[in-house]
Short mmCIF file of C-alpha atoms and ligand atoms in Angstrom, two decimals:
data_model
loop_
_atom_site.label_atom_id
_atom_site.label_comp_id
_atom_site.label_asym_id
_atom_site.label_seq_id
_atom_site.Cartn_x
_atom_site.Cartn_y
_atom_site.Cartn_z
CA MET A 1 73.21 40.40 -20.60
CA ASN A 2 70.94 38.40 -22.88
CA LEU A 3 68.74 40.14 -25.46
CA ASN A 4 65.67 40.17 -23.21
CA GLU A 5 67.66 41.79 -20.39
CA GLN A 6 69.05 44.34 -22.84
CA VAL A 7 65.54 45.33 -23.95
CA PHE A 8 64.44 45.83 -20.36
CA SER A 9 67.50 47.89 -19.55
CA TYR A 10 66.27 50.26 -22.30
CA VAL A 11 62.75 50.17 -20.83
CA LYS A 12 64.13 51.00 -17.39
CA SER A 13 65.99 54.03 -18.69
CA ALA A 14 62.67 55.45 -19.98
CA SER A 15 60.46 54.47 -17.06
CA ARG A 16 60.69 57.38 -14.63
CA GLY A 17 57.17 58.22 -13.40
CA ILE A 18 55.58 55.17 -15.06
CA HIS A 19 53.47 53.26 -12.52
CA LYS A 20 55.33 50.30 -11.01
CA HIS A 21 52.40 47.98 -11.73
CA VAL A 22 52.65 48.77 -15.43
CA LEU A 23 56.36 47.97 -15.42
CA LYS A 24 55.73 44.77 -13.47
CA ILE A 25 53.12 43.56 -15.97
CA LEU A 26 55.32 44.39 -18.96
CA SER A 27 58.40 42.76 -17.45
CA GLN A 28 57.13 39.26 -18.33
CA PRO A 29 55.53 37.85 -21.49
CA GLU A 30 51.84 36.97 -21.18
CA LYS A 31 52.38 33.55 -22.70
CA PHE A 32 55.03 31.47 -24.41
CA VAL A 33 55.23 28.03 -25.90
CA GLU A 34 58.09 25.73 -26.89
CA VAL A 35 57.32 22.93 -29.34
CA ASN A 36 59.32 20.03 -30.72
CA PHE A 37 57.82 19.00 -34.01
CA PRO A 38 58.69 16.38 -36.64
CA VAL A 39 59.57 17.19 -40.24
CA LYS A 40 60.06 14.60 -42.96
CA MET A 41 63.34 15.23 -44.78
CA ASP A 42 63.89 14.49 -48.48
CA ASN A 43 65.77 11.28 -47.60
CA GLU A 44 62.62 10.06 -45.75
CA ASP A 45 64.24 10.55 -42.30
CA ILE A 46 62.26 12.40 -39.63
CA ASN A 47 64.06 15.28 -37.90
CA ILE A 48 62.70 16.98 -34.79
CA PHE A 49 62.87 20.80 -34.72
CA LYS A 50 62.46 23.15 -31.77
CA GLY A 51 60.15 26.12 -32.26
CA TYR A 52 59.07 29.00 -30.05
CA ARG A 53 56.28 31.56 -29.98
CA VAL A 54 56.25 34.26 -27.34
CA GLN A 55 53.23 36.52 -26.87
CA HIS A 56 54.53 39.41 -24.87
CA SER A 57 51.44 41.61 -24.68
CA SER A 58 47.92 41.70 -26.11
CA VAL A 59 46.85 44.72 -24.10
CA ARG A 60 46.53 47.00 -27.16
CA GLY A 61 45.33 44.34 -29.65
CA PRO A 62 46.24 40.97 -31.17
CA CYS A 63 49.88 39.99 -30.69
CA LYS A 64 52.06 40.73 -33.72
CA GLY A 65 55.58 39.75 -34.70
CA GLY A 66 57.84 37.87 -37.08
CA ILE A 67 59.10 34.30 -37.20
CA ARG A 68 62.81 33.71 -37.73
CA TYR A 69 64.68 30.61 -38.85
CA HIS A 70 68.20 30.59 -37.47
CA PRO A 71 70.50 28.05 -35.79
CA LYS A 72 71.07 30.41 -32.85
CA VAL A 73 67.40 31.08 -32.01
CA SER A 74 66.84 30.89 -28.22
CA LEU A 75 63.89 31.48 -25.93
CA ASP A 76 65.56 34.51 -24.31
CA GLU A 77 66.17 36.08 -27.71
CA ILE A 78 62.56 35.49 -28.81
CA LYS A 79 61.27 36.89 -25.50
CA GLY A 80 63.28 40.07 -26.02
CA LEU A 81 62.20 40.43 -29.65
CA ALA A 82 58.53 39.88 -28.65
CA ALA A 83 58.80 42.65 -26.04
CA ILE A 84 60.32 44.99 -28.65
CA MET A 85 57.22 44.40 -30.79
CA THR A 86 54.94 45.48 -27.92
CA PHE A 87 56.84 48.77 -27.64
CA LYS A 88 57.10 49.22 -31.41
CA THR A 89 53.36 48.80 -32.06
CA ALA A 90 52.62 51.15 -29.15
CA LEU A 91 55.10 53.73 -30.49
CA LEU A 92 53.33 53.61 -33.87
CA ASP A 93 49.94 53.69 -32.13
CA ILE A 94 48.54 50.75 -34.10
CA PRO A 95 46.05 48.30 -32.51
CA PHE A 96 48.44 45.39 -32.02
CA GLY A 97 50.45 43.92 -29.17
CA GLY A 98 53.81 42.19 -29.42
CA ALA A 99 54.96 38.65 -30.23
CA LYS A 100 57.83 36.80 -31.90
CA GLY A 101 58.54 33.26 -33.01
CA GLY A 102 61.46 31.22 -34.17
CA VAL A 103 62.73 27.81 -35.16
CA VAL A 104 66.20 26.52 -34.34
CA VAL A 105 67.30 25.56 -37.83
CA ASP A 106 69.92 26.36 -40.43
CA PRO A 107 67.68 27.10 -43.43
CA LYS A 108 70.70 27.17 -45.75
CA LYS A 109 71.08 23.42 -45.18
CA MET A 110 67.44 22.62 -46.10
CA THR A 111 65.85 22.16 -49.52
CA LYS A 112 62.77 24.15 -50.50
CA PRO A 113 60.36 21.20 -50.01
CA GLU A 114 61.91 20.59 -46.56
CA LEU A 115 61.46 24.28 -45.65
CA LYS A 116 57.82 24.05 -46.76
CA ARG A 117 57.21 21.03 -44.53
CA LEU A 118 59.07 22.76 -41.67
CA SER A 119 56.81 25.84 -42.01
CA GLU A 120 53.67 23.68 -42.11
CA GLY A 121 54.91 21.69 -39.09
CA TYR A 122 55.45 24.89 -37.12
CA VAL A 123 51.88 26.04 -37.84
CA LYS A 124 50.43 22.63 -36.97
CA ALA A 125 52.21 22.75 -33.62
CA MET A 126 51.13 26.35 -32.92
CA VAL A 127 47.66 26.51 -34.46
CA ASP A 128 45.81 27.02 -31.15
CA PHE A 129 47.92 30.09 -30.35
CA LEU A 130 47.57 31.84 -33.71
CA GLY A 131 44.76 33.65 -35.54
CA PRO A 132 43.77 37.10 -36.86
CA GLU A 133 42.40 38.18 -33.47
CA LYS A 134 45.00 36.37 -31.34
CA ASP A 135 48.48 36.45 -32.81
CA VAL A 136 49.51 37.34 -36.36
CA PRO A 137 53.03 36.31 -37.52
CA ALA A 138 55.10 37.91 -40.30
CA PRO A 139 58.53 37.28 -41.89
CA ASP A 140 61.82 37.91 -40.11
CA VAL A 141 65.40 36.67 -40.56
CA TYR A 142 65.54 33.90 -43.23
CA THR A 143 61.76 33.73 -43.66
CA ASP A 144 59.93 35.56 -46.45
CA SER A 145 56.63 35.95 -48.32
CA THR A 146 56.79 32.35 -49.57
CA THR A 147 57.13 31.12 -45.97
CA MET A 148 54.06 33.18 -45.04
CA ALA A 149 52.08 31.74 -47.97
CA TRP A 150 52.91 28.17 -46.87
CA MET A 151 51.96 29.02 -43.28
CA MET A 152 48.71 30.80 -44.19
CA ASP A 153 47.62 27.88 -46.42
CA GLU A 154 48.35 25.39 -43.64
CA TYR A 155 46.55 27.51 -41.06
CA SER A 156 43.51 27.85 -43.38
CA ARG A 157 43.49 24.08 -43.94
CA LEU A 158 43.66 23.35 -40.20
CA VAL A 159 40.85 25.75 -39.23
CA GLY A 160 38.76 24.85 -42.30
CA LYS A 161 38.45 28.41 -43.57
CA TYR A 162 40.54 30.62 -45.90
CA THR A 163 42.06 33.06 -43.39
CA PRO A 164 44.50 35.47 -45.04
CA ALA A 165 44.48 37.85 -42.05
CA ALA A 166 46.20 35.17 -39.91
CA PHE A 167 49.63 36.05 -41.43
CA THR A 168 51.11 39.18 -42.97
CA GLY A 169 53.98 39.66 -45.38
CA LYS A 170 52.30 37.25 -47.82
CA PRO A 171 52.76 37.37 -51.61
CA ILE A 172 50.28 39.74 -53.29
CA ASP A 173 48.33 36.89 -54.94
CA LYS A 174 47.89 35.30 -51.51
CA GLY A 175 46.32 38.40 -49.96
CA GLY A 176 49.57 40.27 -49.35
CA SER A 177 49.71 44.05 -49.43
CA LYS A 178 51.45 45.98 -52.15
CA GLY A 179 54.61 47.47 -50.70
CA ARG A 180 54.85 45.06 -47.72
CA GLU A 181 57.95 43.22 -48.90
CA GLU A 182 59.91 46.48 -49.12
CA ALA A 183 58.09 48.28 -46.29
CA THR A 184 60.74 47.95 -43.56
CA GLY A 185 63.47 49.34 -45.80
CA THR A 186 61.24 51.95 -47.43
CA GLY A 187 59.96 53.15 -44.04
CA GLY A 188 63.55 53.42 -42.81
CA ALA A 189 64.50 55.45 -45.88
CA TYR A 190 61.69 57.95 -45.17
CA VAL A 191 63.00 58.33 -41.61
CA LEU A 192 66.56 58.75 -42.87
CA LEU A 193 65.49 61.53 -45.22
CA GLU A 194 63.59 63.33 -42.46
CA ALA A 195 66.54 62.93 -40.06
CA ALA A 196 68.89 64.34 -42.72
CA LYS A 197 66.62 67.41 -43.02
CA SER A 198 66.74 67.88 -39.24
CA PHE A 199 70.55 67.78 -39.23
CA GLY A 200 70.96 69.90 -42.35
CA PHE A 201 72.62 67.01 -44.22
CA VAL A 202 72.56 67.29 -48.02
CA PRO A 203 71.85 63.72 -49.23
CA SER A 204 74.21 63.92 -52.23
CA GLU A 205 77.07 64.86 -49.87
CA THR A 206 76.14 62.23 -47.26
CA THR A 207 77.91 58.86 -47.35
CA VAL A 208 76.20 55.72 -46.07
CA SER A 209 77.26 52.15 -45.33
CA VAL A 210 74.80 49.30 -44.81
CA GLN A 211 75.55 46.05 -42.96
CA GLY A 212 73.37 43.20 -44.28
CA PHE A 213 71.95 42.77 -47.77
CA GLY A 214 68.77 40.79 -47.06
CA ASN A 215 65.17 41.97 -47.26
CA VAL A 216 65.79 45.02 -45.08
CA GLY A 217 69.37 45.99 -45.96
CA SER A 218 68.99 45.68 -49.73
CA VAL A 219 65.85 47.84 -49.80
CA ILE A 220 67.11 50.62 -47.56
CA ALA A 221 70.42 50.74 -49.42
CA GLU A 222 68.69 51.13 -52.76
CA GLN A 223 65.99 53.52 -51.48
CA ALA A 224 68.53 55.70 -49.70
CA GLN A 225 70.45 55.93 -52.95
CA SER A 226 67.27 56.81 -54.86
CA PHE A 227 66.75 59.66 -52.35
CA GLY A 228 70.20 60.94 -53.31
CA PHE A 229 72.39 59.52 -50.49
CA LYS A 230 75.77 58.11 -51.52
CA VAL A 231 75.79 54.44 -50.47
CA VAL A 232 79.46 53.44 -50.56
CA ALA A 233 79.56 50.12 -48.68
CA ILE A 234 77.36 47.11 -48.06
CA SER A 235 77.87 43.57 -46.76
CA ASP A 236 76.32 40.17 -46.19
CA SER A 237 77.32 37.21 -44.02
CA LYS A 238 80.33 36.50 -46.31
CA GLY A 239 81.82 40.01 -46.06
CA GLY A 240 81.45 43.49 -47.51
CA ILE A 241 82.32 45.67 -50.49
CA PHE A 242 83.29 49.34 -50.81
CA CYS A 243 83.13 51.72 -53.78
CA GLU A 244 84.06 55.35 -53.14
CA LYS A 245 81.87 56.83 -55.87
CA GLY A 246 78.77 54.90 -54.75
CA LEU A 247 77.53 51.38 -55.51
CA ASN A 248 75.47 50.36 -58.51
CA PHE A 249 72.66 48.25 -57.05
CA GLY A 250 71.59 46.69 -60.33
CA LYS A 251 75.08 45.20 -60.56
CA VAL A 252 75.27 44.32 -56.85
CA LYS A 253 71.99 42.38 -56.99
CA ALA A 254 72.92 40.57 -60.20
CA HIS A 255 76.30 39.58 -58.70
CA LYS A 256 74.69 38.36 -55.45
CA LYS A 257 72.12 36.34 -57.40
CA LYS A 258 74.84 34.69 -59.46
CA SER A 259 77.50 34.11 -56.81
CA GLY A 260 75.51 34.00 -53.54
CA SER A 261 77.29 37.04 -52.08
CA VAL A 262 77.94 40.72 -52.72
CA VAL A 263 81.67 40.01 -52.28
CA GLY A 264 83.74 39.94 -55.43
CA LEU A 265 81.76 42.48 -57.48
CA PRO A 266 84.22 43.88 -60.05
CA GLY A 267 85.15 47.53 -59.41
CA THR A 268 84.70 47.25 -55.62
CA VAL A 269 87.14 46.66 -52.76
CA LYS A 270 86.52 43.79 -50.34
CA ILE A 271 86.09 44.83 -46.69
CA SER A 272 85.18 42.89 -43.56
CA ASN A 273 81.89 43.33 -41.71
CA SER A 274 83.71 44.81 -38.72
CA ARG A 275 85.57 47.31 -40.95
CA LEU A 276 82.27 48.35 -42.53
CA LEU A 277 81.00 49.55 -39.16
CA THR A 278 84.05 51.66 -38.36
CA MET A 279 84.51 53.28 -41.78
CA PRO A 280 84.60 57.08 -42.06
CA VAL A 281 81.07 57.56 -43.45
CA ASP A 282 78.32 59.92 -42.27
CA ILE A 283 75.67 57.28 -41.59
CA ILE A 284 75.98 53.58 -40.77
CA ILE A 285 72.97 51.33 -41.04
CA PRO A 286 73.26 47.98 -39.25
CA ALA A 287 70.62 45.86 -41.03
CA ALA A 288 71.69 42.27 -40.25
CA LEU A 289 71.62 40.83 -36.74
CA GLU A 290 71.72 41.86 -33.07
CA ASN A 291 74.78 42.90 -31.05
CA GLN A 292 76.90 44.22 -33.91
CA ILE A 293 77.90 47.46 -32.16
CA THR A 294 79.31 46.58 -28.77
CA GLU A 295 81.59 48.22 -26.21
CA LYS A 296 84.48 46.71 -28.20
CA ASN A 297 83.89 48.73 -31.40
CA ALA A 298 81.66 51.64 -30.25
CA LYS A 299 84.68 53.86 -29.54
CA ARG A 300 85.92 53.32 -33.10
CA ILE A 301 82.68 54.21 -34.87
CA ARG A 302 83.31 57.29 -36.99
CA ALA A 303 79.82 57.93 -38.37
CA LYS A 304 77.72 60.87 -37.17
CA VAL A 305 74.51 58.83 -37.25
CA VAL A 306 73.70 55.18 -36.49
CA ALA A 307 70.38 54.23 -38.05
CA GLU A 308 69.31 50.89 -36.58
CA MET A 309 67.45 48.83 -39.17
CA ALA A 310 68.17 45.50 -37.45
CA ASN A 311 66.55 44.77 -34.11
CA MET A 312 68.92 45.46 -31.20
CA PRO A 313 72.11 45.90 -33.25
CA THR A 314 73.61 48.06 -30.48
CA THR A 315 74.19 46.79 -26.94
CA PRO A 316 73.22 49.07 -24.01
CA GLU A 317 76.91 49.68 -23.15
CA ALA A 318 77.68 50.62 -26.75
CA SER A 319 74.59 52.81 -26.88
CA ARG A 320 75.88 54.78 -23.87
CA ILE A 321 79.31 55.17 -25.48
CA LEU A 322 77.76 56.45 -28.73
CA GLU A 323 75.48 58.88 -26.86
CA ASN A 324 78.42 60.23 -24.84
CA ARG A 325 80.28 60.72 -28.11
CA LYS A 326 77.25 62.67 -29.44
CA ILE A 327 76.66 60.16 -32.22
CA PHE A 328 72.98 60.37 -33.09
CA ILE A 329 71.09 57.06 -32.86
CA ILE A 330 67.86 56.49 -34.74
CA PRO A 331 66.61 53.58 -32.60
CA ASP A 332 65.36 50.28 -34.05
CA LEU A 333 61.97 50.79 -32.41
CA LEU A 334 61.39 53.64 -34.86
CA MET A 335 63.77 52.98 -37.74
CA ASN A 336 62.52 49.50 -38.72
CA ALA A 337 58.85 50.00 -37.76
CA GLY A 338 57.72 50.32 -41.41
CA GLY A 339 57.40 46.52 -41.70
CA VAL A 340 54.90 46.11 -38.91
CA LEU A 341 53.07 49.25 -40.01
CA VAL A 342 52.43 47.86 -43.50
CA SER A 343 51.66 44.48 -41.89
CA TYR A 344 48.89 46.33 -40.09
CA PHE A 345 47.71 47.77 -43.44
CA GLU A 346 47.74 44.22 -44.86
CA TRP A 347 45.73 42.77 -41.95
CA PHE A 348 43.29 45.68 -42.24
CA GLN A 349 42.86 45.14 -46.02
CA ASN A 350 42.36 41.37 -45.53
CA LYS A 351 39.70 41.92 -42.88
CA ARG A 352 37.80 44.36 -45.12
CA ASP A 353 38.52 42.54 -48.36
CA GLU A 354 40.22 45.65 -49.74
CA SER A 355 43.28 46.08 -51.94
CA TRP A 356 45.15 49.37 -51.61
CA THR A 357 47.34 50.79 -54.38
CA LEU A 358 51.10 50.95 -53.82
CA GLU A 359 50.81 54.72 -53.90
CA ARG A 360 48.33 54.71 -51.01
CA VAL A 361 50.41 52.25 -48.96
CA ASN A 362 53.58 54.31 -49.39
CA LYS A 363 51.80 57.58 -48.68
CA GLU A 364 50.36 56.24 -45.41
CA LEU A 365 53.75 54.69 -44.57
CA GLU A 366 55.62 57.93 -45.16
CA LYS A 367 53.09 59.98 -43.16
CA LYS A 368 53.30 57.72 -40.12
CA MET A 369 57.08 57.19 -40.18
CA VAL A 370 57.80 60.91 -40.52
CA SER A 371 55.34 61.94 -37.79
CA THR A 372 56.70 59.24 -35.45
CA PHE A 373 60.27 60.42 -36.10
CA ARG A 374 59.20 63.99 -35.28
CA SER A 375 57.50 62.91 -32.02
CA VAL A 376 60.59 60.97 -30.92
CA PHE A 377 63.03 63.70 -31.96
CA ASN A 378 60.99 66.47 -30.29
CA LEU A 379 60.51 64.57 -27.03
CA SER A 380 64.20 63.76 -26.90
CA LYS A 381 65.04 67.48 -27.29
CA GLU A 382 62.33 68.70 -24.89
CA ARG A 383 63.36 66.35 -22.07
CA GLY A 384 67.08 66.14 -22.83
CA ILE A 385 66.87 62.34 -23.13
CA SER A 386 68.25 60.01 -25.78
CA THR A 387 66.17 59.25 -28.88
CA ARG A 388 65.97 55.64 -27.72
CA ALA A 389 64.63 56.65 -24.31
CA ALA A 390 62.15 59.00 -26.04
CA ALA A 391 60.85 56.18 -28.28
CA TYR A 392 60.41 53.82 -25.31
CA ARG A 393 58.85 56.63 -23.30
CA ILE A 394 56.12 57.33 -25.87
CA ALA A 395 55.38 53.59 -26.07
CA LEU A 396 55.31 53.21 -22.28
CA GLU A 397 52.88 56.09 -21.86
CA ARG A 398 50.49 54.53 -24.42
CA LEU A 399 50.77 51.12 -22.78
CA SER A 400 50.12 52.70 -19.37
CA GLU A 401 46.90 54.24 -20.65
CA SER A 402 45.71 50.87 -21.97
CA LEU A 403 46.75 49.02 -18.83
CA GLU A 404 45.07 51.53 -16.53
CA TYR A 405 41.72 49.79 -17.05
CA LYS A 406 43.18 46.42 -16.13
CA LEU A 407 44.77 47.42 -12.83
P1 NAD B 1 67.29 38.58 -44.07
O1 NAD B 1 67.43 37.17 -43.68
O2 NAD B 1 66.53 38.89 -45.32
O3 NAD B 1 68.75 39.25 -44.23
C1 NAD B 1 69.75 39.20 -43.29
C2 NAD B 1 71.04 39.70 -43.94
O4 NAD B 1 72.05 39.77 -42.97
C3 NAD B 1 71.56 38.79 -45.06
O5 NAD B 1 72.09 39.59 -46.10
C4 NAD B 1 72.73 38.05 -44.40
O6 NAD B 1 73.71 37.65 -45.32
C5 NAD B 1 73.23 39.14 -43.48
N1 NAD B 1 74.02 38.63 -42.37
C6 NAD B 1 73.81 37.52 -41.62
N2 NAD B 1 74.79 37.41 -40.70
C7 NAD B 1 75.60 38.48 -40.87
C8 NAD B 1 76.77 38.93 -40.24
N3 NAD B 1 77.31 38.24 -39.24
N4 NAD B 1 77.33 40.09 -40.67
C9 NAD B 1 76.78 40.78 -41.69
N5 NAD B 1 75.69 40.40 -42.34
C10 NAD B 1 75.11 39.26 -41.94
O7 NAD B 1 66.69 39.33 -42.79
P2 NAD B 1 65.91 40.70 -42.77
O8 NAD B 1 64.46 40.41 -42.83
O9 NAD B 1 66.55 41.63 -43.74
O10 NAD B 1 66.20 41.18 -41.27
C11 NAD B 1 67.38 41.88 -40.91
C12 NAD B 1 67.17 42.55 -39.56
O11 NAD B 1 66.05 43.44 -39.64
C13 NAD B 1 66.86 41.62 -38.39
O12 NAD B 1 67.42 42.15 -37.22
C14 NAD B 1 65.35 41.66 -38.30
O13 NAD B 1 64.89 41.33 -36.99
C15 NAD B 1 65.12 43.11 -38.62
N6 NAD B 1 63.78 43.41 -39.08
C16 NAD B 1 63.24 42.81 -40.18
C17 NAD B 1 61.96 43.17 -40.60
C18 NAD B 1 61.35 42.61 -41.86
O14 NAD B 1 60.27 43.10 -42.26
N7 NAD B 1 61.96 41.66 -42.54
C19 NAD B 1 61.22 44.10 -39.86
C20 NAD B 1 61.81 44.70 -38.74
C21 NAD B 1 63.08 44.35 -38.37
#
């Protein structure tokens, strides 16, 4: 099953009673484009890169979703991730649809000037599809606020007007929102705290491991620890580290900055990424890439809770195994929704020429993440369905209401 098929298997499991026309409309993206665009490399050669943008749905507002740079980007993956954004924005009840973009590239093999020209080339190729009222990109895997600044500047140049609302996740001095960079991780930490209350977990007695130490993983690991959870293991693409008494994130970050990886930090034990997922901790947080928990390792997971910060880290088969084993899943649709929520705050501020304080951003973020967790948790209990099915169900009902007028 490719990623897009996986997403729709989740949709199907939540679709009882939803009108078949609604499901038919949502089963395909509204629009997608594949571009092959030239980028001048530092050695003066021209390389051609393949880029995608998929607009899954604009029924509830402008399309919204990140852009990833990764050698394994494929159209099916981007289609699935775009559809997830449609359901995520509907679950949060914000006035956006869903989109996603990507470039097939290994950013680790490019210099900064090359990445800048790549980002500008992508925007040049896509300019007709983008815009504050059409489709608003944001960062994703291996793209960040600097990428968004390059893209927003190029977009503004091409349309002849400074247009900060065309991209979110920008640096603050380029119209970014306070708190956006950390929003996905911070939002997840608020959900984790609320979930812990629901289960009667005492944070200081609750052990956590986090897979991935990028934008999302590093923030949730540190935030969870600041809320009192004991974060004992983390990893990146080179491997993981474990420390029984809890990790010191000042030291972890300094070591990663110096050496390029978390691995090798003195006072920690090296572990593999696969070991990290099957360790005897209370909560595991996959925060790297898709398909990390599969039918191969789901039976060996020993955590009580899987909190999905990455998009689609658990395959449908693995999800069923975890549910049968009564392991509680906080689904990606909810758990990592803080990023797009604060992207919405950023877009809103740009359109009104406002600048919110960090305190206001985090207060609004916490309020929405906690209330959305409660809605998902309560519906799952009321109907005896999984939390994932409950999250998709709430989204599907909202999308049905919006689509009703179009049928
Ligand atoms: P990132 O590029 O900043 O970080 C990715 C991390 O994963 C890095 O630490 C990398 O070393 C690690 N990694 C890569 N391959 C790995 C592997 N095989 N095993 C273990 N670790 C590996 O990306 P990010 O923005 O933190 O995104 C992570 C996940 O969160 C993705 O699934 C993304 O779609 C999702 N997400 C991101 C945002 C956001 O705002 N950035 C919002 C919602 C969801």
